[in-house]
């Protein structure tokens, strides 16, 4: 199994970025995917998650600004980030875990088993 993020960069406040995560080794019907972020000196926190049937969840801090999606045919997970703020500056990680459609996609770090290496997002004021 492998997760490889890309798309990070430096933008000014109010700008947009789209992160991508190429996945391999996952059976889509059995897995949830998520985006997390970690700023220097802070805990890794959930940003968004998506279940195999497309149900999504978002952290309150990004609702209305970020959109998670996936291209099943290409095994790519996306995070469209709009109206970026300096407080969005962090290393962003893609994660995956086996999950059931009986439950919402998880937003707790401990529930994810596989992680990418991250891509840096820097938002300047």
Coordinates of N, CA, C and O in Angstrom, one line a residue:
X1 N 0.8 -1.2 0.0 CA 0.0 0.0 0.0 C 0.9 1.2 0.0 O 2.0 1.2 0.6
X2 N 0.4 2.3 -0.7 CA 1.3 3.5 -0.8 C 0.4 4.7 -1.0 O -0.7 4.6 -1.6
X3 N 0.8 5.8 -0.4 CA 0.1 7.1 -0.5 C 1.2 8.1 -0.8 O 2.2 8.3 0.0
X4 N 1.0 8.9 -1.8 CA 2.0 9.9 -2.2 C 1.3 11.2 -2.5 O 0.5 11.3 -3.5
X5 N 1.6 12.2 -1.6 CA 1.0 13.5 -1.8 C 1.7 14.4 -2.7 O 3.0 14.3 -2.8
X6 N 1.0 15.4 -3.3 CA 1.7 16.4 -4.1 C 0.7 17.6 -4.1 O -0.4 17.5 -3.7
X7 N 1.2 18.7 -4.7 CA 0.4 19.9 -4.9 C 0.5 21.0 -3.9 O -0.1 22.1 -4.0
X8 N 1.3 20.8 -2.8 CA 1.6 21.8 -1.9 C 2.4 23.0 -2.5 O 2.9 22.9 -3.6
X9 N 2.5 24.1 -1.7 CA 3.2 25.2 -2.2 C 3.0 26.4 -1.3 O 2.4 26.3 -0.2
X10 N 3.4 27.6 -1.8 CA 3.2 28.8 -1.1 C 2.2 29.7 -1.8 O 2.4 30.0 -3.1
X11 N 1.3 30.2 -1.1 CA 0.3 31.1 -1.7 C 0.0 32.3 -0.7 O 0.3 32.2 0.5
X12 N -0.6 33.3 -1.2 CA -1.1 34.4 -0.4 C -2.5 34.1 0.2 O -3.2 33.3 -0.4
X13 N -2.8 34.7 1.3 CA -4.1 34.6 1.9 C -5.2 34.9 0.9 O -5.1 35.8 0.1
X14 N -6.2 34.0 0.9 CA -7.3 34.2 -0.1 C -7.1 33.3 -1.3 O -8.0 33.2 -2.1
X15 N -5.9 32.8 -1.5 CA -5.6 32.0 -2.7 C -6.1 30.5 -2.5 O -6.8 30.2 -1.5
X16 N -5.8 29.7 -3.6 CA -6.3 28.4 -3.6 C -5.1 27.4 -4.0 O -4.2 27.8 -4.6
X17 N -5.3 26.2 -3.5 CA -4.4 25.1 -3.9 C -5.2 23.8 -4.0 O -6.2 23.7 -3.3
X18 N -4.7 22.9 -4.8 CA -5.4 21.6 -4.8 C -4.3 20.5 -4.6 O -3.3 20.4 -5.3
X19 N -4.5 19.8 -3.5 CA -3.6 18.7 -3.1 C -4.1 17.4 -3.8 O -5.3 17.2 -3.9
X20 N -3.1 16.6 -4.1 CA -3.4 15.3 -4.7 C -2.7 14.2 -3.9 O -1.6 14.4 -3.3
X21 N -3.3 13.0 -3.8 CA -2.7 11.9 -3.2 C -3.0 10.7 -4.0 O -4.1 10.2 -4.2
X22 N -1.9 10.2 -4.6 CA -2.0 9.0 -5.5 C -1.9 7.8 -4.5 O -1.0 7.7 -3.7
X23 N -2.9 6.9 -4.6 CA -3.0 5.8 -3.8 C -2.8 4.5 -4.6 O -3.1 4.4 -5.7
X24 N -2.3 3.5 -3.9 CA -2.1 2.2 -4.5 C -2.2 1.1 -3.5 O -1.8 1.3 -2.3
X25 N -2.8 0.0 -3.9 CA -2.9 -1.1 -2.9 C -4.2 -1.1 -2.1 O -4.3 -1.9 -1.2
X26 N -5.2 -0.2 -2.4 CA -6.4 -0.2 -1.7 C -7.6 -0.6 -2.5 O -7.7 -0.2 -3.6
X27 N -8.4 -1.4 -1.9 CA -9.7 -1.7 -2.5 C -10.7 -0.7 -2.0 O -11.0 -0.6 -0.9
X28 N -11.1 0.2 -3.0 CA -11.9 1.4 -2.6 C -13.1 1.1 -1.7 O -13.5 1.9 -0.9
X29 N -13.7 -0.1 -2.0 CA -15.0 -0.3 -1.3 C -14.8 -0.6 0.2 O -15.7 -0.6 1.0
X30 N -13.5 -0.8 0.6 CA -13.3 -1.2 2.0 C -12.5 -0.1 2.8 O -12.3 -0.2 4.0
X31 N -12.2 1.0 2.1 CA -11.4 2.0 2.8 C -12.0 3.4 2.8 O -12.7 3.8 1.9
X32 N -11.6 4.1 3.9 CA -11.8 5.5 4.0 C -10.5 6.2 3.8 O -9.4 5.7 4.2
X33 N -10.6 7.4 3.2 CA -9.4 8.2 3.0 C -9.6 9.6 3.8 O -10.7 10.1 3.9
X34 N -8.4 10.1 4.2 CA -8.5 11.4 4.9 C -7.3 12.3 4.7 O -6.3 11.8 4.2
X35 N -7.5 13.5 5.0 CA -6.5 14.5 4.9 C -6.3 15.1 6.4 O -7.3 15.4 7.0
X36 N -5.1 15.1 6.8 CA -4.7 15.7 8.1 C -3.6 16.8 7.9 O -3.0 16.8 6.8
X37 N -3.4 17.6 8.9 CA -2.3 18.6 8.8 C -1.7 18.7 10.1 O -2.3 18.5 11.2
X38 N -0.4 19.2 10.0 CA 0.3 19.4 11.3 C 1.2 20.6 11.1 O 2.1 20.7 10.2
X39 N 1.0 21.6 11.9 CA 1.7 22.8 12.0 C 2.9 22.7 13.0 O 2.8 21.8 13.9
X40 N 4.0 23.4 12.8 CA 5.1 23.3 13.8 C 4.6 23.5 15.2 O 3.9 24.4 15.5
X41 N 5.0 22.5 16.0 CA 4.7 22.7 17.5 C 3.3 22.3 17.8 O 2.9 22.4 19.0
X42 N 2.5 21.8 16.9 CA 1.1 21.4 17.1 C 0.9 20.0 16.8 O 1.7 19.3 16.1
X43 N -0.2 19.5 17.4 CA -0.6 18.1 17.1 C -1.2 18.0 15.7 O -1.7 19.0 15.1
X44 N -1.0 16.8 15.1 CA -1.6 16.5 13.8 C -3.1 16.5 13.9 O -3.7 15.8 14.8
X45 N -3.8 17.2 13.1 CA -5.3 17.4 13.2 C -6.0 17.0 11.9 O -5.4 17.1 10.8
X46 N -7.2 16.5 12.1 CA -8.0 16.1 10.9 C -8.4 17.3 10.1 O -8.8 18.4 10.7
X47 N -8.5 17.2 8.8 CA -9.0 18.2 7.9 C -10.3 17.8 7.3 O -11.3 18.4 7.4
X48 N -10.2 16.6 6.7 CA -11.4 16.0 6.0 C -11.3 14.5 5.8 O -10.1 14.0 5.8
X49 N -12.4 13.9 5.6 CA -12.4 12.4 5.3 C -13.5 12.1 4.3 O -14.5 12.8 4.3
X50 N -13.3 11.0 3.6 CA -14.3 10.5 2.6 C -14.4 9.0 2.7 O -13.4 8.3 2.8
X51 N -15.6 8.6 2.7 CA -15.9 7.1 2.7 C -16.0 6.6 1.3 O -16.1 7.4 0.3
X52 N -16.0 5.3 1.2 CA -16.0 4.7 -0.2 C -17.2 5.1 -1.0 O -17.2 5.1 -2.2
X53 N -18.4 5.4 -0.3 CA -19.6 5.7 -1.0 C -19.7 7.2 -1.3 O -20.7 7.7 -1.7
X54 N -18.6 8.0 -0.9 CA -18.6 9.4 -1.2 C -19.0 10.3 0.0 O -19.0 11.5 -0.1
X55 N -19.5 9.7 1.1 CA -19.8 10.5 2.2 C -18.6 11.2 2.8 O -17.5 10.6 2.9
X56 N -18.7 12.5 3.1 CA -17.6 13.3 3.5 C -17.8 13.9 4.9 O -18.9 14.0 5.4
X57 N -16.7 14.3 5.5 CA -16.7 15.0 6.8 C -15.6 16.0 6.8 O -14.6 15.8 6.1
X58 N -15.9 17.1 7.5 CA -14.9 18.2 7.5 C -14.7 18.7 8.9 O -15.6 18.7 9.7
X59 N -13.5 19.2 9.2 CA -13.2 19.9 10.4 C -13.9 21.2 10.3 O -14.1 21.8 9.3
X60 N -14.4 21.7 11.5 CA -15.1 23.0 11.5 C -14.3 24.1 10.9 O -14.8 25.0 10.2
X61 N -13.0 24.1 11.1 CA -12.1 25.1 10.7 C -12.0 25.3 9.1 O -11.6 26.3 8.6
X62 N -12.4 24.2 8.4 CA -12.3 24.3 6.9 C -13.6 24.2 6.2 O -13.6 24.2 5.0
X63 N -14.7 24.0 6.9 CA -16.0 23.8 6.3 C -16.3 25.0 5.4 O -16.1 26.2 5.8
X64 N -16.8 24.8 4.2 CA -17.1 25.9 3.3 C -15.9 26.4 2.5 O -16.1 27.1 1.5
X65 N -14.7 25.9 2.9 CA -13.5 26.4 2.1 C -12.8 25.3 1.4 O -12.2 25.5 0.4
X66 N -12.8 24.1 2.1 CA -12.1 22.9 1.5 C -13.1 21.9 1.0 O -14.2 21.8 1.6
X67 N -12.7 21.2 0.0 CA -13.5 20.1 -0.6 C -12.7 18.9 -0.8 O -11.7 19.0 -1.6
X68 N -13.1 17.8 -0.3 CA -12.4 16.5 -0.5 C -13.1 15.7 -1.6 O -14.4 15.8 -1.7
X69 N -12.4 15.1 -2.5 CA -13.0 14.3 -3.5 C -12.0 13.2 -4.0 O -10.8 13.2 -3.5
X70 N -12.5 12.3 -4.8 CA -11.6 11.3 -5.3 C -11.9 10.9 -6.7 O -13.1 11.0 -7.1
X71 N -10.9 10.5 -7.5 CA -11.1 10.0 -8.8 C -10.8 8.5 -8.7 O -9.6 8.0 -8.6
X72 N -11.9 7.7 -8.6 CA -11.7 6.3 -8.4 C -11.0 5.6 -9.5 O -10.1 4.7 -9.3
X73 N -11.2 6.0 -10.7 CA -10.6 5.4 -11.9 C -9.0 5.5 -11.9 O -8.3 4.7 -12.4
X74 N -8.6 6.7 -11.3 CA -7.1 6.9 -11.3 C -6.5 6.7 -9.9 O -5.3 6.9 -9.7
X75 N -7.4 6.3 -8.9 CA -6.9 6.1 -7.6 C -6.2 7.4 -7.0 O -5.1 7.3 -6.5
X76 N -6.9 8.5 -7.1 CA -6.3 9.8 -6.6 C -7.3 10.4 -5.7 O -8.5 10.5 -6.0
X77 N -6.8 10.9 -4.6 CA -7.6 11.6 -3.6 C -7.2 13.1 -3.7 O -6.0 13.4 -3.9
X78 N -8.2 14.0 -3.7 CA -7.9 15.4 -3.8 C -8.4 16.2 -2.6 O -9.3 15.8 -1.9
X79 N -7.8 17.3 -2.4 CA -8.3 18.3 -1.4 C -8.2 19.7 -2.1 O -7.1 20.2 -2.3
X80 N -9.3 20.2 -2.5 CA -9.4 21.5 -3.0 C -9.5 22.5 -1.9 O -10.4 22.4 -1.1
X81 N -8.5 23.4 -1.8 CA -8.5 24.4 -0.7 C -8.6 25.8 -1.2 O -7.8 26.3 -2.0
X82 N -9.7 26.5 -0.9 CA -10.0 27.8 -1.3 C -10.0 28.8 -0.1 O -10.1 28.3 1.0
X83 N -9.9 30.0 -0.4 CA -9.9 31.1 0.6 C -8.9 30.7 1.8 O -9.3 30.8 2.9
X84 N -7.7 30.4 1.4 CA -6.7 30.0 2.3 C -6.4 31.1 3.3 O -6.3 32.3 2.9
X85 N -6.1 30.7 4.5 CA -5.7 31.6 5.6 C -4.3 31.3 6.1 O -3.9 30.1 6.0
X86 N -3.6 32.2 6.7 CA -2.3 31.9 7.2 C -2.3 30.7 8.2 O -1.4 30.0 8.3
X87 N -3.4 30.6 9.0 CA -3.5 29.5 9.9 C -3.7 28.1 9.3 O -3.7 27.1 9.9
X88 N -3.9 28.1 7.9 CA -3.9 26.8 7.2 C -2.5 26.3 6.9 O -2.3 25.2 6.4
X89 N -1.5 27.1 7.2 CA -0.1 26.7 7.0 C 0.2 25.5 7.8 O 0.1 25.4 9.0
X90 N 0.7 24.4 7.1 CA 1.0 23.2 7.8 C 1.5 22.2 6.8 O 1.5 22.4 5.6
X91 N 2.0 21.1 7.3 CA 2.3 19.9 6.4 C 1.0 19.1 6.3 O 0.4 18.8 7.4
X92 N 0.6 18.8 5.1 CA -0.6 18.1 4.9 C -0.3 16.6 4.5 O 0.5 16.4 3.6
X93 N -1.1 15.7 5.2 CA -0.9 14.3 5.0 C -2.1 13.6 4.5 O -3.2 13.9 5.0
X94 N -1.9 12.7 3.6 CA -3.0 11.8 3.2 C -2.9 10.5 4.0 O -1.9 10.1 4.4
X95 N -4.1 10.0 4.3 CA -4.2 8.8 5.2 C -5.3 7.9 4.7 O -6.2 8.3 4.1
X96 N -5.1 6.6 5.1 CA -6.1 5.6 4.7 C -6.4 4.6 5.8 O -5.5 4.4 6.6
X97 N -7.6 4.1 5.9 CA -7.9 3.1 6.8 C -9.1 2.2 6.4 O -9.9 2.7 5.6
X98 N -9.1 1.0 6.8 CA -10.3 0.2 6.5 C -11.4 0.7 7.3 O -11.2 1.1 8.5
X99 N -12.6 0.8 6.7 CA -13.7 1.3 7.4 C -15.0 0.7 6.9 O -15.0 0.1 5.8
X100 N -16.1 0.9 7.7 CA -17.4 0.3 7.3 C -18.3 1.4 6.9 O -18.3 2.5 7.5
X101 N -19.2 1.1 6.0 CA -20.2 2.1 5.6 C -21.2 2.3 6.6 O -22.1 3.2 6.5
X102 N -21.2 1.6 7.7 CA -22.1 1.7 8.8 C -21.8 2.9 9.6 O -22.6 3.4 10.5
X103 N -20.6 3.5 9.5 CA -20.1 4.6 10.3 C -19.6 5.7 9.4 O -19.2 5.5 8.3
X104 N -19.7 7.0 10.0 CA -19.2 8.1 9.2 C -17.7 7.9 9.0 O -17.0 7.3 9.8
X105 N -17.1 8.6 8.0 CA -15.7 8.5 7.8 C -15.0 9.1 9.0 O -15.4 10.2 9.5
X106 N -13.9 8.5 9.5 CA -13.3 8.9 10.7 C -12.5 10.2 10.6 O -11.9 10.4 9.6
X107 N -12.5 11.0 11.6 CA -11.7 12.2 11.7 C -10.6 12.1 12.8 O -10.0 13.1 13.1
X108 N -10.5 11.0 13.4 CA -9.5 10.8 14.5 C -8.2 10.2 13.9 O -8.2 9.2 13.2
X109 N -7.1 10.8 14.3 CA -5.8 10.4 13.8 C -5.6 8.9 14.1 O -5.1 8.2 13.2
X110 N -5.9 8.5 15.3 CA -5.6 7.1 15.7 C -6.4 6.1 14.9 O -6.0 4.9 15.0
X111 N -7.4 6.5 14.2 CA -8.2 5.5 13.4 C -7.6 5.2 12.1 O -8.0 4.3 11.4
X112 N -6.5 5.9 11.7 CA -5.9 5.7 10.4 C -4.6 4.9 10.5 O -3.8 5.1 11.4
X113 N -4.5 3.9 9.6 CA -3.4 3.0 9.7 C -2.2 3.3 8.7 O -1.1 2.9 8.9
X114 N -2.5 3.9 7.6 CA -1.5 4.2 6.6 C -1.4 5.7 6.3 O -2.4 6.4 6.2
X115 N -0.2 6.1 6.1 CA 0.1 7.5 5.9 C 1.1 7.8 4.8 O 2.0 7.0 4.6
X116 N 0.9 9.0 4.1 CA 1.8 9.5 3.2 C 2.9 10.3 3.9 O 2.8 10.4 5.2
X117 N 3.8 10.8 3.2 CA 4.9 11.6 3.8 C 4.6 13.1 3.9 O 5.4 13.8 4.5
X118 N 3.6 13.5 3.3 CA 3.2 14.9 3.4 C 3.6 15.8 2.3 O 4.6 15.6 1.6
X119 N 2.9 16.9 2.2 CA 3.2 18.0 1.3 C 3.0 19.3 2.0 O 2.0 19.5 2.7
X120 N 3.9 20.3 1.9 CA 3.9 21.5 2.7 C 3.0 22.5 2.0 O 3.1 22.8 0.8
X121 N 2.2 23.2 2.8 CA 1.4 24.3 2.4 C 1.7 25.5 3.3 O 1.7 25.4 4.5
X122 N 2.1 26.6 2.6 CA 2.4 27.8 3.3 C 1.5 29.0 2.8 O 1.5 29.2 1.6
X123 N 0.8 29.6 3.7 CA -0.1 30.7 3.3 C 0.5 32.0 4.0 O 0.5 32.0 5.2
X124 N 0.8 33.0 3.2 CA 1.3 34.2 3.7 C 0.2 35.3 3.8 O -0.7 35.3 2.9
X125 N 0.3 36.2 4.7 CA -0.7 37.2 4.9 C -0.4 38.5 4.0 O 0.7 38.6 3.5

